[in-house]
Amino acid sequence: GAGVGVGARKESSVSGGGARVSETRRKFDEYDLNGSGTIEKREVRQLLADLMPTARMDVLEQCLTEEFRTSDRDRSSSLDFAEFSSLYDRVVARTHAQALATNPTLADATTRLSLHSAAPTTFTSTAR
């Protein structure tokens, strides 16, 4: 799709930490299969298939339709980086929540990892 300039202009409005944005940027570039600077619906379909490899095709298509409609705020039939970023964050959160719901051991491990990851920050901030 067209709109490379539009995508670059909207990119600055994306909030969040630098690491999250750079991960999202890598995914954007990876799934921009035709190098247009925007993500078309067929490219989002590939992203969803990769993120949800066990999902039935009808579930993927329903998710694709809903997520693309929600994310394509300017109705250009393609997603610039800001639009892609919101879609990617929602889909990753959805797949993570589904994984945790179906695997209690993973949920417990994720909780322990989160607590462990937070601990050094707490200790570091109080040390002199």
XYZ file of C-alpha atoms in Angstrom, residues 4 12 19 31 80 109:
6
model
C 5.070 5.709 3.656
C 5.860 9.569 16.725
C 12.313 -1.657 23.713
C 5.473 -8.464 7.988
C 0.715 2.487 9.130
C 6.168 -19.585 35.750
